[in-house]
Amino acid sequence: MGAAFARAGHTVLACTAVSDISRLRAESLLPGVPILPVHEAVVGADLVLLAVPDDTIEDLARGLAATSAIAPGTFVAHTSGRHGLESDRKSTRSELQ
């Protein structure tokens, strides 16, 4: 997703990668983009895209809300097909405001 945004002319400030394979993929697709821990990668972003497995999205959203790493007014979107918009409303909307 980050590579698609970069090709469309958007600036990708950072990305995260957990496994060695995802790290190699990020380095290949997003050369020069720092790979950071999640709570650091979201700082200063206008849009935070959560592209993680469906079963981790709610915990990730709650964790980010708990750290206050995402500034008010930041757009947060996810790619979870299982959770839809209801996940955002229940776990993050009030916590991220």
Backbone as a ProteinNet text record, in pm:
[ID]
protein_1_A
[PRIMARY]
MGAAFARAGHTVLACTAVSDISRLRAESLLPGVPILPVHEAVVGADLVLLAVPDDTIEDLARGLAATSAIAPGTFVAHTSGRHGLESDRKSTRSELQ
[TERTIARY]
82.5	0	87.1	190.4	279.2	344	384.4	446.6	347.7	222.6	119.4	99.2	96.3	83.8	204.7	323	445.1	442.2	401.4	393.1	291.4	189	85.9	129.7	251.5	304	294.6	246.2	236.5	369	397.1	517.6	488.1	563.3	551.6	658.6	615	708.1	779.1	709.2	766.1	677.7	731.6	653.5	700.2	628.2	667.3	682.4	757.6	775.5	811.4	742.1	763.4	860.3	834.5	917.1	1033.4	1130.1	1242.6	1193.8	1096.2	1043.3	973.7	893.1	824	924.4	1032.8	1138.8	1205.8	1237.5	1297.6	1202.1	1073.5	973.5	965	964	957.3	1081.1	1198	1321.9	1322	1266.9	1262.9	1160.1	1040.6	931.8	935.2	996.9	999.9	1143.9	1231.9	1371.8	1384.5	1463	1485.6	1381.1	1272.4	1167.8	1206.8	1212.4	1250.9	1150.3	1203.3	1121.2	1130.4	1017.2	1015	915.3	928.1	821.7	691.4	580	449.8	429.2	455.3	427.4	514.1	626	708.8	668.4	625.6	592	472.6	383.5	261.5	279.9	388.3	410	424.3	344.7	353.6	279.8	213.2	142.3	6.4	-34.9	-170.2	-267.2	-215.1	-293.4	-213.9	-276.4	-216.2	-297.5	-231	-297.4	-256.5	-353	-328.1	-353.6	-248.4	-258.8	-197	-274.5	-229.4	-334.2	-299.7	-400.1	-525.7	-639	-768.6	-772.6	-710.4	-721	-632.2	-557	-471.9	-516	-611.2	-647.3	-700.6	-786.6	-845.8	-741.7	-654.3	-548.6	-453.3	-419.1	-330.7	-395	-520.7	-590.3	-598.1	-630.9	-636	-499.1	-395.6	-260	-216.1	-246.5	-211	-286.8	-413	-491.9	-434	-389.5	-335.8	-204.4	-127.3	1.5	-12.4	-128.4	-150	-51.7	-0.6	96.3	31.9	-96.6	-166.1	-228.1	-189.9	-236.5	-383.6	-454.5	-592.7	-596.9	-697.4	-712.1	-645.3	-569	-504.4	-607.7	-605.5	-694	-634.9	-718.3	-676.1	-768.1	-707.8	-783.9	-722	-801.6	-748	-793.4	-727	-757.1	-825.3	-874.3	-937.2	-1070.8	-1083.3	-1209.8	-1312.3	-1265.9	-1356.6	-1425.4	-1359.8	-1412.3	-1490.2	-1466.1	-1538.4	-1522.3	-1617.9	-1610.6	-1644.9	-1718.8	-1761.5	-1642.3	-1535.8	-1415.9	-1359.6	-1356.5	-1306.3	-1393.3	-1522.5	-1614.5	-1602.4	-1594.7	-1593.8	-1461.3	-1349.8	-1223.9	-1139.7	-1165.5	-1071.1	-1132.3	-1250.7	-1303.1	-1293.3	-1348.8	-1346.7	-1207	-1131.6	-999.3	-900.2	-919	-823.9	-859.3	-972.7	-1010.1	-949.7
-118.7	0	125.2	125.2	240.5	269.2	165	183	244.5	203.4	260.2	408.6	444.8	585.7	664.7	608.9	677.3	696.4	593.2	605.6	710.4	731.3	831.1	972.4	984.3	1116.3	1157.7	1071.2	1102.4	1072.5	1144.1	1120.3	1016.3	909.6	807	838.1	876.1	917.9	801.5	689.9	574.4	453.8	338.2	215.3	128.1	21.2	-74.4	-210.9	-296.5	-433	-519.8	-631	-717.4	-831	-900.4	-1016.1	-974.8	-1064	-1039	-1023.2	-1105	-1097.3	-964	-918.2	-790.3	-675.4	-688.7	-587.3	-579.2	-694.3	-698	-639.9	-672.7	-619.6	-467.6	-417.1	-271.9	-203.4	-259.7	-200.6	-199.3	-302.9	-312.6	-218	-214.6	-135.4	11.5	40.9	177.8	217.7	221.3	254.1	392.2	398.5	525.8	562.3	486.3	513.2	441.5	514.3	449.1	343.6	233.4	128	148.2	183.6	224.4	142.1	144.7	87	163.7	96.6	155.5	291.3	301.6	426.4	542.2	513.7	618.8	646.5	543.4	557.7	648.6	660.5	739.4	888	923.8	1062.7	1152.8	1257.3	1356.1	1319.9	1206.4	1163.4	1230.9	1259.1	1307.5	1190.3	1077.6	956.2	839.8	761.5	638.7	523.5	437	322.9	197.6	132.8	10.2	-108.6	-165.7	-279.1	-400.6	-459.7	-573.6	-684.2	-805.3	-912.7	-874.7	-924.4	-892.2	-915.7	-1022.8	-1054.9	-968.4	-875.8	-787.3	-641.5	-607.9	-467.4	-399	-464.4	-399.1	-373.6	-470.5	-450.7	-339.8	-336	-230.6	-93.4	-81.1	47.2	91.1	-2.4	31.1	71.8	-0.5	31.7	169.2	202.4	335.9	444.2	419.3	517.7	536.6	429.1	435.9	513.7	513.3	583.6	731.9	773.1	911.4	950.4	853.1	880.3	946.5	922.2	979.2	1111.3	1216	1350.8	1368.4	1452.6	1484.3	1536.2	1494.9	1538.5	1447.3	1349.1	1254.5	1155.3	1129.4	1028.3	891.1	799.7	661.8	571.2	483.9	389.4	251.1	148.7	13.2	-64.4	-175	-258.9	-389.6	-397.3	-519.7	-542.4	-654.5	-688.1	-743.6	-800.3	-863.1	-762.1	-653.6	-563.1	-444.5	-400.8	-287.3	-162.8	-73.4	52.4	37.9	-63.2	-78.7	-91.3	-155	-168.6	-31.7	58	193.4	264.3	253.8	324.5	274.6	143.5	87.2	107.6	88.7	84.3	209.8	297.6	408.2	545.5	558.6	692.2	784	745.7	833.1	838.7	731.9	730	816	831.7	907.6	1056	1094.5	1235.6	1316.4
0	0	0	81	87.4	-47.2	-117.9	-248.9	-348.2	-340.3	-428.5	-398.4	-271.2	-235.4	-285.1	-270.2	-316.4	-467.8	-542.1	-688.5	-730.1	-647.9	-678.5	-639.4	-585.6	-554.3	-408.4	-323.5	-181.1	-111.6	-6	72.5	179.8	179.1	281.9	385.4	505.1	609.8	675.6	693.1	761.9	737.2	770.3	767	882.3	903.9	1007.6	942.4	1005.5	956.8	1076.2	1089.2	1203.5	1170.1	1062.6	1027.6	937.4	924.6	834.1	691	651.8	515.3	492.1	588	568.9	567.6	642.1	642	504.7	448.1	314.3	210	222.8	129.4	140.4	262.2	282.7	225.6	250.8	198.2	46.2	-15	-160.3	-222	-164.8	-222.5	-182.4	-68.2	-17.3	16.6	-83.8	-55.6	8.8	114	182.5	285.8	293.1	392.3	521.2	632.8	757.7	802.9	853.4	912.8	1063.9	1124.1	1264.6	1345	1477	1559.7	1534.9	1551	1518.8	1585	1715.5	1786.5	1735.7	1670.6	1611	1466.3	1395.5	1253.8	1230.3	1326.3	1306.7	1336.7	1402.6	1443.6	1321	1316.9	1209.4	1082.2	1081.4	960.5	949.2	825.9	799	788.3	738.5	722	778.7	864	915.6	859.1	782.6	722	798.2	859.3	935.7	843.6	790.1	698.3	766.5	855.2	935.5	925.9	969.8	966.9	1045.9	998.2	1058.7	1209.2	1255.9	1397.7	1486.7	1429.6	1510.7	1507.3	1422.7	1399.8	1526.1	1600.7	1717.7	1826.2	1851.1	1951	1908.7	1780.3	1730.9	1748.3	1711.5	1724.9	1870.9	1959.8	2102.5	2155.4	2113.5	2157.3	2111.1	1987.8	1937.4	2013	2039.6	2113.6	2253.7	2315.4	2451.6	2458.1	2349.5	2349.3	2317.3	2267.7	2222.5	2113.8	2038.4	1932.2	1810.4	1789.9	1674.5	1715.3	1645	1677.1	1639.4	1713.2	1676.1	1531.9	1458.4	1319.8	1219	1266.4	1176.3	1125.1	995.4	938.5	965.7	1013.6	1038.6	957.9	877.2	795.9	812.4	785.1	790.5	668.5	646	530.2	570	690.7	739.4	670	604.6	540.1	636.7	746	841.4	931.7	964.7	1066	1011.7	892.2	837.7	923.6	918	991.8	1138.8	1173.6	1312.5	1406.6	1362.6	1445	1480.7	1383.6	1408.5	1511.2	1494	1583.3	1726.6	1744.5	1878.6	1950.9	1882.7	1955.5	1947.1	1851.3	1839.3	1831.3	1779.9	1752.6	1873.8	1986.1	2104.2	2164.7	2154.6	2214.9	2138.1	2007.3	1926.6	1917.4	1968.2	1959.6	2070.9
[MASK]
+++++++++++++++++++++++++++++++++++++++++++++++++++++++++++++++++++++++++++++++++++++++++++++++++

